[in-house]
C-alpha cells in the first residue's frame, strides 16, 4: 500500500509518500509544495491544488492521509489552511483515492505512542521508522511523513469505518 501523507498549509504543504509492505515502511518521496507570500490567495490555492494533483498522478498513492486542522488563535491563518486542505482533498477525491483524516493527537499517538509528544519526539520517530539519515526539513515534511505513518498503522480500521459511513 502506498500512502501520501499531507501536512496542509498555504505557504508550505508538507508531503510524504511511503510504501507499507507487511509491517515494513519505506519512504518513496517527500518534500514541500511552497507558494509565494505576496501571491493572490486564489493563485496560491490553484498552485497547491495543481501541485498536489501532479504528485498524486506521478506517485500513484492508494490512499491520502491529511492532518485535520487544529484551530489556534489566528483565525485568518486557520481559514487559509482550511482552504488549502480542501484543495488537496478535492484533488484526491477527483482521483478516487481513499482519504484518511487525523488530528495531531492521533498522529502523535500512532507515531510516538503518546498523544502529547513533543514535535522533536515525533520527528525522531519518523526518522527511525523510515530509516532516514536525518530528520526531514522543513518541519512540515516530517509532519506529513508522520501523518502517512499514522495512516499506514491504522489503514485497515480506517477503511472499515469509511465503509460503514458510506452504507
Short mmCIF file of C-alpha atoms in Angstrom, two decimals:
data_model
loop_
_atom_site.label_atom_id
_atom_site.label_comp_id
_atom_site.label_asym_id
_atom_site.label_seq_id
_atom_site.Cartn_x
_atom_site.Cartn_y
_atom_site.Cartn_z
CA UNK A 1 0.00 0.00 0.00
CA UNK A 2 1.31 3.45 -0.92
CA UNK A 3 0.21 6.35 1.31
CA UNK A 4 0.56 10.06 0.68
CA UNK A 5 0.73 11.99 3.95
CA UNK A 6 -0.11 15.70 3.87
CA UNK A 7 0.58 18.46 6.37
CA UNK A 8 -1.62 21.19 4.84
CA UNK A 9 -0.75 24.85 4.63
CA UNK A 10 -1.00 27.80 2.27
CA UNK A 11 2.68 28.81 2.32
CA UNK A 12 4.13 25.32 2.81
CA UNK A 13 2.40 21.98 2.22
CA UNK A 14 4.48 19.12 3.54
CA UNK A 15 4.07 15.84 1.67
CA UNK A 16 5.46 12.37 2.06
CA UNK A 17 4.87 9.14 0.15
CA UNK A 18 5.57 5.88 1.94
CA UNK A 19 5.07 2.25 0.98
CA UNK A 20 3.82 -0.26 3.53
CA UNK A 21 4.60 -3.88 2.74
CA UNK A 22 3.68 -6.13 5.63
CA UNK A 23 5.00 -4.28 8.67
CA UNK A 24 7.80 -2.55 6.77
CA UNK A 25 7.56 1.17 5.96
CA UNK A 26 9.70 2.59 3.16
CA UNK A 27 9.98 6.24 2.12
CA UNK A 28 9.28 6.82 -1.57
CA UNK A 29 9.43 10.61 -1.96
CA UNK A 30 8.95 13.58 0.33
CA UNK A 31 9.24 17.34 0.24
CA UNK A 32 7.21 20.52 0.27
CA UNK A 33 4.95 22.47 -2.05
CA UNK A 34 5.62 26.17 -1.46
CA UNK A 35 3.77 29.29 -2.55
CA UNK A 36 4.98 32.88 -2.58
CA UNK A 37 3.73 35.16 0.20
CA UNK A 38 2.53 38.06 -1.95
CA UNK A 39 0.67 35.94 -4.49
CA UNK A 40 -3.14 36.35 -4.55
CA UNK A 41 -4.82 33.68 -2.39
CA UNK A 42 -6.70 32.13 -5.32
CA UNK A 43 -3.42 31.65 -7.19
CA UNK A 44 -1.80 30.07 -4.15
CA UNK A 45 -4.74 27.65 -3.82
CA UNK A 46 -4.52 26.80 -7.52
CA UNK A 47 -0.80 26.10 -7.15
CA UNK A 48 -1.41 23.84 -4.13
CA UNK A 49 -4.23 22.01 -5.95
CA UNK A 50 -2.27 21.50 -9.18
CA UNK A 51 0.98 20.54 -7.44
CA UNK A 52 -0.76 18.05 -5.14
CA UNK A 53 -2.61 16.54 -8.12
CA UNK A 54 0.61 16.25 -10.12
CA UNK A 55 2.29 14.44 -7.21
CA UNK A 56 -0.68 12.06 -6.91
CA UNK A 57 -0.54 11.37 -10.65
CA UNK A 58 3.21 10.74 -10.57
CA UNK A 59 3.49 8.58 -7.42
CA UNK A 60 0.05 6.88 -7.57
CA UNK A 61 -0.86 6.52 -3.89
CA UNK A 62 -3.56 4.10 -2.78
CA UNK A 63 -4.61 6.49 -0.02
CA UNK A 64 -4.14 10.08 1.05
CA UNK A 65 -3.85 10.94 4.74
CA UNK A 66 -4.38 14.57 5.71
CA UNK A 67 -3.84 16.20 9.06
CA UNK A 68 -7.05 17.68 10.45
CA UNK A 69 -6.98 21.36 11.11
CA UNK A 70 -6.00 22.32 14.61
CA UNK A 71 -7.72 25.62 15.27
CA UNK A 72 -5.47 28.02 17.12
CA UNK A 73 -5.64 31.74 17.85
CA UNK A 74 -5.04 33.05 14.32
CA UNK A 75 -8.40 32.77 12.55
CA UNK A 76 -7.09 34.14 9.23
CA UNK A 77 -4.34 31.51 9.09
CA UNK A 78 -6.82 28.78 10.00
CA UNK A 79 -9.11 29.75 7.12
CA UNK A 80 -6.21 29.81 4.65
CA UNK A 81 -5.01 26.39 5.80
CA UNK A 82 -8.57 25.03 5.66
CA UNK A 83 -8.91 26.22 2.06
CA UNK A 84 -5.59 24.60 1.08
CA UNK A 85 -6.67 21.41 2.84
CA UNK A 86 -9.90 21.46 0.83
CA UNK A 87 -7.99 21.88 -2.43
CA UNK A 88 -5.84 18.84 -1.60
CA UNK A 89 -8.83 16.71 -0.57
CA UNK A 90 -10.58 17.71 -3.82
CA UNK A 91 -7.55 16.63 -5.88
CA UNK A 92 -7.56 13.25 -4.07
CA UNK A 93 -11.33 12.79 -4.41
CA UNK A 94 -11.19 13.53 -8.14
CA UNK A 95 -8.71 10.68 -8.48
CA UNK A 96 -10.93 8.30 -6.50
CA UNK A 97 -8.40 7.95 -3.71
CA UNK A 98 -9.24 6.82 -0.21
CA UNK A 99 -8.85 9.73 2.24
CA UNK A 100 -7.96 9.45 5.90
CA UNK A 101 -8.05 12.42 8.25
CA UNK A 102 -6.17 12.53 11.54
CA UNK A 103 -5.86 15.00 14.38
CA UNK A 104 -2.40 15.97 15.62
CA UNK A 105 -3.16 13.97 18.78
CA UNK A 106 -3.94 10.83 16.73
CA UNK A 107 -0.74 11.25 14.69
CA UNK A 108 1.40 11.63 17.81
CA UNK A 109 -0.29 8.64 19.43
CA UNK A 110 0.34 6.45 16.35
CA UNK A 111 3.95 7.53 15.81
CA UNK A 112 5.25 8.07 19.35
CA UNK A 113 2.69 6.22 21.47
CA UNK A 114 1.84 9.38 23.40
CA UNK A 115 -0.71 11.93 22.20
CA UNK A 116 1.03 14.88 23.83
CA UNK A 117 4.50 14.09 22.49
CA UNK A 118 6.81 16.97 21.60
CA UNK A 119 7.45 17.81 17.94
CA UNK A 120 11.09 16.70 18.29
CA UNK A 121 10.00 13.25 19.53
CA UNK A 122 7.69 12.83 16.52
CA UNK A 123 10.47 13.87 14.15
CA UNK A 124 12.93 11.40 15.66
CA UNK A 125 10.40 8.57 15.43
CA UNK A 126 9.72 9.42 11.76
CA UNK A 127 13.47 9.26 11.14
CA UNK A 128 13.66 5.90 12.94
CA UNK A 129 10.56 4.29 11.34
CA UNK A 130 11.69 5.24 7.83
CA UNK A 131 15.42 4.63 8.46
CA UNK A 132 16.32 8.15 7.32
CA UNK A 133 19.79 9.61 7.86
CA UNK A 134 18.33 12.92 9.11
CA UNK A 135 15.03 14.43 10.18
CA UNK A 136 13.34 15.81 7.04
CA UNK A 137 13.18 19.59 6.76
CA UNK A 138 11.23 21.80 6.88
CA UNK A 139 9.18 20.53 9.83
CA UNK A 140 6.09 20.32 7.59
CA UNK A 141 7.73 17.45 5.67
CA UNK A 142 8.42 15.43 8.82
CA UNK A 143 4.84 16.14 9.92
CA UNK A 144 3.49 14.87 6.58
CA UNK A 145 5.51 11.67 6.88
CA UNK A 146 4.15 11.23 10.42
CA UNK A 147 0.60 11.53 9.05
CA UNK A 148 1.42 8.89 6.41
CA UNK A 149 2.85 6.58 9.09
CA UNK A 150 -0.28 7.11 11.20
CA UNK A 151 -2.47 6.10 8.27
CA UNK A 152 -0.31 3.09 7.43
CA UNK A 153 -0.67 1.87 11.02
CA UNK A 154 -4.43 2.37 11.12
CA UNK A 155 -5.48 1.88 7.48
CA UNK A 156 -7.39 -1.38 7.99
CA UNK A 157 -9.54 0.12 10.75
CA UNK A 158 -9.97 3.42 8.85
CA UNK A 159 -11.12 1.61 5.71
CA UNK A 160 -13.71 -0.37 7.67
CA UNK A 161 -15.03 2.81 9.33
CA UNK A 162 -15.30 4.54 5.93
CA UNK A 163 -17.19 1.56 4.50
CA UNK A 164 -19.71 1.78 7.35
CA UNK A 165 -20.09 5.55 6.82
CA UNK A 166 -20.86 5.01 3.12
CA UNK A 167 -23.52 2.36 3.89
#
